[in-house]
Coordinates of N, CA, C and O in Angstrom, one line a residue:
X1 N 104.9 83.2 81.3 CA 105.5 82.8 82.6 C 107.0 82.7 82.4 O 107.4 82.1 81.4
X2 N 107.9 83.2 83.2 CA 109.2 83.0 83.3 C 109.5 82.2 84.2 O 108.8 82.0 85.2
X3 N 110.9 81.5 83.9 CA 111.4 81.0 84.4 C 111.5 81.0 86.1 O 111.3 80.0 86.7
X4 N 111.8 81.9 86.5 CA 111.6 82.2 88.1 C 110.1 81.9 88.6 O 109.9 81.6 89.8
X5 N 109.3 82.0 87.9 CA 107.8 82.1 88.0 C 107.6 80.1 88.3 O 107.0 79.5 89.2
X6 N 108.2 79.6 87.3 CA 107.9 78.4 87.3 C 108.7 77.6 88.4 O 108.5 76.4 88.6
X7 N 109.6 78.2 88.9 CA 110.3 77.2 89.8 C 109.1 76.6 91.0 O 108.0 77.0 91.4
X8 N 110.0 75.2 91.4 CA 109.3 74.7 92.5 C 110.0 75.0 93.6 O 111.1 75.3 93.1
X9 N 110.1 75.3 95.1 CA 111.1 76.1 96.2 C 110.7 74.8 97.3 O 109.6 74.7 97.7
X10 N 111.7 73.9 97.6 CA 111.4 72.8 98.4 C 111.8 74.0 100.0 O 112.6 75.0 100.0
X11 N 111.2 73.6 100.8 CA 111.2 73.4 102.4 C 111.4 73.0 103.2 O 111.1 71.8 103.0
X12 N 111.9 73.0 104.8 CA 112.1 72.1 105.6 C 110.6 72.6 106.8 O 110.3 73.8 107.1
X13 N 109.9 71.6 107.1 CA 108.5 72.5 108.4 C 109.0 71.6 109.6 O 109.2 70.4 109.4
X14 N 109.2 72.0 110.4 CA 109.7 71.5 111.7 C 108.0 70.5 112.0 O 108.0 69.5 112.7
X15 N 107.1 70.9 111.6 CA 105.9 70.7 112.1 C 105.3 69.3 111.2 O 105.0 68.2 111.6
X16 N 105.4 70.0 109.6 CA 105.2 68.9 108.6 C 106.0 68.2 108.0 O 105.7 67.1 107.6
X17 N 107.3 68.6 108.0 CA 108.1 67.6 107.5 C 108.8 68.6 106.1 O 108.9 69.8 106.1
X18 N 109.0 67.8 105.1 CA 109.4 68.3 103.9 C 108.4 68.8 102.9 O 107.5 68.0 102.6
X19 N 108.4 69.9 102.4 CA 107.0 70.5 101.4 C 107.9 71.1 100.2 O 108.9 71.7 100.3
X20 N 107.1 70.8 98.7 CA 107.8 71.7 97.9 C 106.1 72.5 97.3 O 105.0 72.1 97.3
X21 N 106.7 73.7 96.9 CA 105.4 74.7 96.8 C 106.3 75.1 95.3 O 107.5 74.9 95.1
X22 N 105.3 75.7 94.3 CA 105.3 76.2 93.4 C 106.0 77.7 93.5 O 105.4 78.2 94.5
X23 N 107.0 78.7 93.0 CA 107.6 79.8 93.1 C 106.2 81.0 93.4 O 106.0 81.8 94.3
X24 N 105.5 80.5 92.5 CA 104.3 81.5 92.4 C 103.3 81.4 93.5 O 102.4 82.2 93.5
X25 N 103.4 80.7 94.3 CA 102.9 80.6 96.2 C 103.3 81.1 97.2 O 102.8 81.2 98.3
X26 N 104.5 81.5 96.8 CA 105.1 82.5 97.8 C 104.2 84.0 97.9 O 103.8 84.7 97.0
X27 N 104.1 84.2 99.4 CA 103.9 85.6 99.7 C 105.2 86.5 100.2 O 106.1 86.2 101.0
X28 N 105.1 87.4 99.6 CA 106.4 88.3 99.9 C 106.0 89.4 101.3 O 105.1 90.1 100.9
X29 N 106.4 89.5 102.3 CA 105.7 90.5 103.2 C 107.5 91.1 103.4 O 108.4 90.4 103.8
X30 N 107.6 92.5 103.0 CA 108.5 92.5 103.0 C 109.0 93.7 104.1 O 108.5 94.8 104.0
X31 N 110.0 93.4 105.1 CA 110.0 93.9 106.6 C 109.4 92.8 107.0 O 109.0 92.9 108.1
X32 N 109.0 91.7 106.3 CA 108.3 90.5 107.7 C 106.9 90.9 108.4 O 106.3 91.9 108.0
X33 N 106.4 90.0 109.6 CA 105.6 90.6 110.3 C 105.9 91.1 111.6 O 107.1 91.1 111.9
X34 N 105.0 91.7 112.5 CA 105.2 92.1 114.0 C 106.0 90.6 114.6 O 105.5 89.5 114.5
X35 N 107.2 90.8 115.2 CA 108.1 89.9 116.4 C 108.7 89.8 115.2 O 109.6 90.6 115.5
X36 N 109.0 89.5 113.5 CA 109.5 88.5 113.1 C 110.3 89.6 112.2 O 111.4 89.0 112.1
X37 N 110.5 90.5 111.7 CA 111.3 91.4 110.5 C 112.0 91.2 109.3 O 111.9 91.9 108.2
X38 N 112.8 89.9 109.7 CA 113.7 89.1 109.3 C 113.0 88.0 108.3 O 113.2 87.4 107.3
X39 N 112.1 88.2 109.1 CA 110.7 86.6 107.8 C 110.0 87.1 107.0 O 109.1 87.8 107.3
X40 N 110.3 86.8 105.5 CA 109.8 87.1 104.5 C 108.8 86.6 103.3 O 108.1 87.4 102.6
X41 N 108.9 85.8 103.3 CA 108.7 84.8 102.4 C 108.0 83.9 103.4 O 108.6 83.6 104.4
X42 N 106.7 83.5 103.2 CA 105.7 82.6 103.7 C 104.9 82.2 102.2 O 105.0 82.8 101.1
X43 N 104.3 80.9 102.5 CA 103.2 80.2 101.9 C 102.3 79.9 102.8 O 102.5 79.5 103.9
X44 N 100.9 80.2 102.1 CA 99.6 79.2 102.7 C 99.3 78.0 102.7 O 99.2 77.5 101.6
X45 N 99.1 77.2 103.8 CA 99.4 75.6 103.8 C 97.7 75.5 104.1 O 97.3 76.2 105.1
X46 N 97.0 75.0 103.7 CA 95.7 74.7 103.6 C 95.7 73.6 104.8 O 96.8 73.0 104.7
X47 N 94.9 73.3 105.9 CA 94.5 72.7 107.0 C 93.0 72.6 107.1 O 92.2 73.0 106.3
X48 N 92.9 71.9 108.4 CA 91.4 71.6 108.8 C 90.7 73.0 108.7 O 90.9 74.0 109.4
X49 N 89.6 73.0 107.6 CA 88.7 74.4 107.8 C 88.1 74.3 109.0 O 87.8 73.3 109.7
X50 N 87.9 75.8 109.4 CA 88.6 77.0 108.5 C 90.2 77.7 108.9 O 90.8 78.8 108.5
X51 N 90.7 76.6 109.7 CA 91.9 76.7 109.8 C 93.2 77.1 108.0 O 92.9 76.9 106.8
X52 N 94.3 77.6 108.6 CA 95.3 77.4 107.3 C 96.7 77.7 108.0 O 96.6 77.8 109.3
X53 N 97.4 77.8 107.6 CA 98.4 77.7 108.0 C 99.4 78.7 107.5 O 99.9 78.4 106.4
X54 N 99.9 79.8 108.0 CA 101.0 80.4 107.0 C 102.3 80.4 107.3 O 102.6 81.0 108.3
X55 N 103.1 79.9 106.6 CA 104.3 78.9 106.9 C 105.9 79.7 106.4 O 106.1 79.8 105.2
X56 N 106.8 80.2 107.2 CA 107.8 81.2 106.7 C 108.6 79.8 105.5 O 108.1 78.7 105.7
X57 N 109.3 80.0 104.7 CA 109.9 79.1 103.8 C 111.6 79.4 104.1 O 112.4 78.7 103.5
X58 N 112.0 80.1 104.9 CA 113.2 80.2 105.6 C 113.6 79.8 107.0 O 114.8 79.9 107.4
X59 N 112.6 79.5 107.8 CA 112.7 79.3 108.9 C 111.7 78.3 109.4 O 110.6 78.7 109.5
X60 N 112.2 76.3 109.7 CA 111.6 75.9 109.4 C 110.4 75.9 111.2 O 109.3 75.4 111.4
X61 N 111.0 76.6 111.8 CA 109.9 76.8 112.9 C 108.8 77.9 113.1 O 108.2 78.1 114.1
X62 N 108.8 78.8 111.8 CA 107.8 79.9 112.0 C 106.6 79.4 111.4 O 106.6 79.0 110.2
X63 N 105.5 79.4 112.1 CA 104.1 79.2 111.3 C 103.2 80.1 112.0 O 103.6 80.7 113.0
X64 N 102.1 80.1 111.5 CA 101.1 80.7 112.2 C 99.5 80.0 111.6 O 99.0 80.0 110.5
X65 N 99.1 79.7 112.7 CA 97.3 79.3 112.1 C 96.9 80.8 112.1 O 97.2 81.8 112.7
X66 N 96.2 80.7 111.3 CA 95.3 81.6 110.4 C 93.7 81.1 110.0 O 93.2 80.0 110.0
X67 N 93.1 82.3 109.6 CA 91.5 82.5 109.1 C 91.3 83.2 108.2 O 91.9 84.2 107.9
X68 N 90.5 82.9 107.6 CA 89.7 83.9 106.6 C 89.1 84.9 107.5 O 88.4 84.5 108.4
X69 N 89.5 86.3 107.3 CA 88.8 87.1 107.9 C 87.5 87.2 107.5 O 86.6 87.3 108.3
X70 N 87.4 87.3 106.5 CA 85.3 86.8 106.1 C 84.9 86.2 106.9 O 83.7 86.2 107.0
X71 N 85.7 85.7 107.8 CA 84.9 84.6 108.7 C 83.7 85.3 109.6 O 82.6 84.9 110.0
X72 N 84.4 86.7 109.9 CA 84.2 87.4 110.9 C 82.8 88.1 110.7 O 82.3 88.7 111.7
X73 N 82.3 88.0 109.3 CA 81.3 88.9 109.3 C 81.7 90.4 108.5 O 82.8 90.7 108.0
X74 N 80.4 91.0 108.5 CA 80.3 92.5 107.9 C 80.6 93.5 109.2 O 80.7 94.7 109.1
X75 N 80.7 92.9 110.1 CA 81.5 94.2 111.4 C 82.8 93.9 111.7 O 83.4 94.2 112.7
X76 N 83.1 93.2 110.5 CA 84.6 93.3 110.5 C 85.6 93.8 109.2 O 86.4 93.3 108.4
X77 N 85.1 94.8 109.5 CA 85.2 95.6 108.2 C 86.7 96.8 108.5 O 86.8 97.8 109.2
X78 N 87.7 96.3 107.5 CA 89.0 96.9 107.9 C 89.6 97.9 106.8 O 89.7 97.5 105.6
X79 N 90.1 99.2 107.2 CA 90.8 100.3 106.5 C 91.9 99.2 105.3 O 92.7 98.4 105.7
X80 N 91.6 99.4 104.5 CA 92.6 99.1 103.7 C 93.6 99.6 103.0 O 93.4 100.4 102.1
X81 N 95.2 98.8 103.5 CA 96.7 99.9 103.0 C 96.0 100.3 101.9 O 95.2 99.4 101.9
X82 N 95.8 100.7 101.2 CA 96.0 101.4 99.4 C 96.8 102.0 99.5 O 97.0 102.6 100.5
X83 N 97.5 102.1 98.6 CA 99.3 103.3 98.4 C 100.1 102.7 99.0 O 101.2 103.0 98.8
X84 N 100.0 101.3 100.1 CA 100.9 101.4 101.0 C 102.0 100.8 99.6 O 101.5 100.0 98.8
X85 N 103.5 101.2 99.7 CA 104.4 100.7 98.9 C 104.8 99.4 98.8 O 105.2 99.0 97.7
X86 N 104.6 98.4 100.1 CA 105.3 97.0 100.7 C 104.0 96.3 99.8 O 104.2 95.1 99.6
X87 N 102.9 96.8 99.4 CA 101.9 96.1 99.1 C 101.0 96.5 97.4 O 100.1 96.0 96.8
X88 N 101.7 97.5 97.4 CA 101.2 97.8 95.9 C 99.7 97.3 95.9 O 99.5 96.3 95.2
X89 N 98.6 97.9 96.6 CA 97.7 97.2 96.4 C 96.6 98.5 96.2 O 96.3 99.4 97.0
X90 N 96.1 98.4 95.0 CA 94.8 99.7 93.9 C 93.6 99.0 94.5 O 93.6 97.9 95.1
X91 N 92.4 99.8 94.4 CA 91.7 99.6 94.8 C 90.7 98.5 93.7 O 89.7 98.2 94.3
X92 N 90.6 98.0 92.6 CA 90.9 97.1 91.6 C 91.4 95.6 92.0 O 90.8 94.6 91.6
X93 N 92.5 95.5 92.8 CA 92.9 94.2 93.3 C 91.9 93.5 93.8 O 90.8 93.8 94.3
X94 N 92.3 92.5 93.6 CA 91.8 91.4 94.7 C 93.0 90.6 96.3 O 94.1 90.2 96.7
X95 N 91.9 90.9 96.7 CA 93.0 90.8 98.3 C 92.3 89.0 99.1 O 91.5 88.0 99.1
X96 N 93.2 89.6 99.7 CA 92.9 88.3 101.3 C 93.1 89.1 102.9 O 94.0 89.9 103.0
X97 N 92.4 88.9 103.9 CA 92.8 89.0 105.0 C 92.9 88.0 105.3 O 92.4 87.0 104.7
X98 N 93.8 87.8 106.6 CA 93.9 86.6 107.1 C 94.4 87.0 108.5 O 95.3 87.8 108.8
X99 N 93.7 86.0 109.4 CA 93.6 86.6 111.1 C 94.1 85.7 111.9 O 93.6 84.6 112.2
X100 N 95.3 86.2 112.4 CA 96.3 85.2 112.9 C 95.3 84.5 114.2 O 94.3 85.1 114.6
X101 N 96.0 83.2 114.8 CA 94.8 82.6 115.9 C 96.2 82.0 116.7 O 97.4 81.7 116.4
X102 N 95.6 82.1 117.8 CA 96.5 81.7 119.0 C 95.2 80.7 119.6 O 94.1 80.9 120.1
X103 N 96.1 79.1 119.3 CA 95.4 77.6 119.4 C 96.1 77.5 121.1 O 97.3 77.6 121.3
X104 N 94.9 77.4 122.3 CA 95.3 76.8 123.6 C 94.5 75.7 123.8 O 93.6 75.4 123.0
X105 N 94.6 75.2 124.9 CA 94.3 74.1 124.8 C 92.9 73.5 124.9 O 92.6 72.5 124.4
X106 N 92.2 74.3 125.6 CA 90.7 74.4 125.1 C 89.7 75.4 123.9 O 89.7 76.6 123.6
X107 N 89.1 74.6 123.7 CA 88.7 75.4 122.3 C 88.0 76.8 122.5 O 88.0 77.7 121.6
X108 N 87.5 77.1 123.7 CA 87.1 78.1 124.2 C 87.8 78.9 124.3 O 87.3 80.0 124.2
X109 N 89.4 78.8 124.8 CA 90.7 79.8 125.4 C 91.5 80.2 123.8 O 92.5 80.9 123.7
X110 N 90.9 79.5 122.8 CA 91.5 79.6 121.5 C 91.1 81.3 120.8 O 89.9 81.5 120.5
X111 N 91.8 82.0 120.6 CA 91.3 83.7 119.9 C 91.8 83.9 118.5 O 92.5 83.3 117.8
X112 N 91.3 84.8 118.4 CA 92.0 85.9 117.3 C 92.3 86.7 117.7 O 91.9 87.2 118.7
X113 N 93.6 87.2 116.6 CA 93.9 88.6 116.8 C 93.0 89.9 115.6 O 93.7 90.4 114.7
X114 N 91.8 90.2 115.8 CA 91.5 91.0 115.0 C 92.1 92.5 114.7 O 91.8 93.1 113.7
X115 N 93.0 92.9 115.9 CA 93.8 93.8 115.7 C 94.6 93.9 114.5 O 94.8 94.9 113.9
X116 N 95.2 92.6 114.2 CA 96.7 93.0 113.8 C 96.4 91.8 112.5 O 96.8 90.6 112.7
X117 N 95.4 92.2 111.0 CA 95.4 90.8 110.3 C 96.9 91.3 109.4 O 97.6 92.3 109.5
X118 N 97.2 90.1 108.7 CA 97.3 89.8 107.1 C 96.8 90.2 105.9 O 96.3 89.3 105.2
X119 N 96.8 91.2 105.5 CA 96.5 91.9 104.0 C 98.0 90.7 102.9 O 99.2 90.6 102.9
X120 N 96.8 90.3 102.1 CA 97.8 90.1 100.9 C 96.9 90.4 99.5 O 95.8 90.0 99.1
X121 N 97.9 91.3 99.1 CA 97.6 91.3 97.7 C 97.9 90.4 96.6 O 99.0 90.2 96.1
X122 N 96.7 89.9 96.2 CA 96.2 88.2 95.4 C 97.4 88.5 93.8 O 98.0 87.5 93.3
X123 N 97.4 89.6 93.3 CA 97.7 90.3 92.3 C 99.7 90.0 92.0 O 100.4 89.5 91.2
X124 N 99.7 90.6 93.2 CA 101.1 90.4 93.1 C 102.0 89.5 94.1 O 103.2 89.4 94.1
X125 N 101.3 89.0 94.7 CA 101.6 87.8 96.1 C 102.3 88.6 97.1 O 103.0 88.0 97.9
X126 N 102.3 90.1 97.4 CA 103.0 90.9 98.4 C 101.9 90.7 100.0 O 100.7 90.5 99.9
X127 N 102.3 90.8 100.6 CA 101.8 90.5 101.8 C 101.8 92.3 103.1 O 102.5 93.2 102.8
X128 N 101.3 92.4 103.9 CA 101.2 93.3 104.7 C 100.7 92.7 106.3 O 99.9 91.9 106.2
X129 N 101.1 93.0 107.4 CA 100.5 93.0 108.8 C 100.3 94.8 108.9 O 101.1 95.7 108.9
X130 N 99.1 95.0 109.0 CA 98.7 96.1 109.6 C 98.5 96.0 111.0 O 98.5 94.9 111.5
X131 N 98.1 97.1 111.7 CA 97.4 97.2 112.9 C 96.3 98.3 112.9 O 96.2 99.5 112.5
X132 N 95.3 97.4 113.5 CA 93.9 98.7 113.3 C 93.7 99.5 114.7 O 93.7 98.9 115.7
X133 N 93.5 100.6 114.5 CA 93.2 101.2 115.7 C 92.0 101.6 116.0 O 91.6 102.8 115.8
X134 N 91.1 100.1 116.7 CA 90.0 100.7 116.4 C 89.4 99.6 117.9 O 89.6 98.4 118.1
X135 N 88.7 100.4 118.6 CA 88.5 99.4 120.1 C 87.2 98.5 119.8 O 86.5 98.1 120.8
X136 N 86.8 98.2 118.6 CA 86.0 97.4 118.5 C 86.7 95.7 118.4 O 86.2 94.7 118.8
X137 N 87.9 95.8 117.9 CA 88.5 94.4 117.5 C 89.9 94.5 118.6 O 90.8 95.3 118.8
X138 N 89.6 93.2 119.2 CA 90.7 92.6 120.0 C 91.8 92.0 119.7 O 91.9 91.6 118.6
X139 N 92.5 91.9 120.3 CA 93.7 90.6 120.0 C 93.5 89.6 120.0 O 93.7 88.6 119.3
X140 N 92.8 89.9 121.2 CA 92.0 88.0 121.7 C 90.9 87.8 121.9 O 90.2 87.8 123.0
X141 N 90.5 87.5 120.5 CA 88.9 87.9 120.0 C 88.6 86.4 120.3 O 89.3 85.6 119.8
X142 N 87.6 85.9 121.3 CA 87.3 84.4 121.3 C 86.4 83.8 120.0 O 85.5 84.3 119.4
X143 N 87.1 82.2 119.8 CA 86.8 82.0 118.2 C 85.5 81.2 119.1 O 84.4 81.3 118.7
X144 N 85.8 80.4 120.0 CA 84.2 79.5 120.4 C 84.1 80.3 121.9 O 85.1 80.6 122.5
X145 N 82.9 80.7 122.6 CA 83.1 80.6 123.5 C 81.0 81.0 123.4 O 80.4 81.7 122.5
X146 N 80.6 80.4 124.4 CA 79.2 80.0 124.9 C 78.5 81.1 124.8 O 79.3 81.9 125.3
X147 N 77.2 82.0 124.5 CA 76.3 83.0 124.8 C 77.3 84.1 124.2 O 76.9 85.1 124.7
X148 N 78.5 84.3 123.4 CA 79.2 85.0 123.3 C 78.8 85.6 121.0 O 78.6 84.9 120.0
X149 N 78.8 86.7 121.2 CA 78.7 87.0 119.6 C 80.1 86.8 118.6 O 81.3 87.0 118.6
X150 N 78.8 86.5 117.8 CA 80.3 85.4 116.3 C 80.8 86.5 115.7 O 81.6 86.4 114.8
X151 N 80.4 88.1 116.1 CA 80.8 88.6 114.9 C 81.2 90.2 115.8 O 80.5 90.6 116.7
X152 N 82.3 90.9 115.4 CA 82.2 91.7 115.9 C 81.5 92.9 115.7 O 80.8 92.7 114.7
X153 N 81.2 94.4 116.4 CA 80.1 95.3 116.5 C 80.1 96.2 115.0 O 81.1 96.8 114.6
X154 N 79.1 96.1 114.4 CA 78.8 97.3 113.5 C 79.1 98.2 114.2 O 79.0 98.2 115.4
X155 N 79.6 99.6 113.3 CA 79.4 100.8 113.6 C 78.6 101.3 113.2 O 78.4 102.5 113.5

């Protein structure tokens, strides 16, 4: 481990307060995600499961709740970058998706965006937002809602 590897990188969270994270917790998404370009550098802040948190470390008001896309089941089954450059990620890696959530005020009006996850490659901490083009998965996939299916459609 080098030196850079072992630093601690203190934070300001508009939300939590002060956090210091280990160097090697950083995800690098580099171009940022969709709205944001400029945001690079995020950490995972672990929260109420299956909630988490992914937290920009430059900007102390960017966060986003997030999921394990596992959550979603085996019909949520997503192309994955391979080659893509920003992500260096072989088919050998070990990855994460993670599925941004838009929290309203009732738990029912609360979604996913299955469209547009979070690929991070576990390997090298590089991060990706793709977009899938595929009319099976929404933006505003409902996370609770009554008589409604937990999982999106096999193909």
């Amino acid at each position: 481990m080098n030196n850079e590897e072992s630093k601690t990188l203190t934070f300001q969270s508009s939300r939590f307060g002060e956090f210091s994270v280990a160097s090697e917790a950083v995800i690098y998404f580099t171009g940022g995600v969709i709205g944001f370009p400029k945001e690079e550098r995020f950490v995972l802040l672990e929260h109420k499961p299956p909630f988490s948190w992914i937290h920009s470390i430059d900007n102390q008001d960017l966060a986003f709740v997030v999921v394990d896309g596992n959550a979603f089941g085996e019909g949520y089954s997503i192309p994955l970058p391979i080659g893509d450059p920003r992500l260096d990620l072989t088919e050998t890696d070990e990855f994460a998706i993670l599925v941004l959530v838009t929290v309203r005020p009732g738990p029912s009006l609360t979604t996913a965006n299955l469209k547009a996850p979070l690929i991070v490659n576990l390997r090298n901490r590089k991060g990706v937002q793709i977009v899938i083009d595929d009319s099976r998965f929404s933006t505003r996939f409902p996370l609770w809602e009554e008589d409604s299916k937990k999982e999106p459609e096999k193909k």
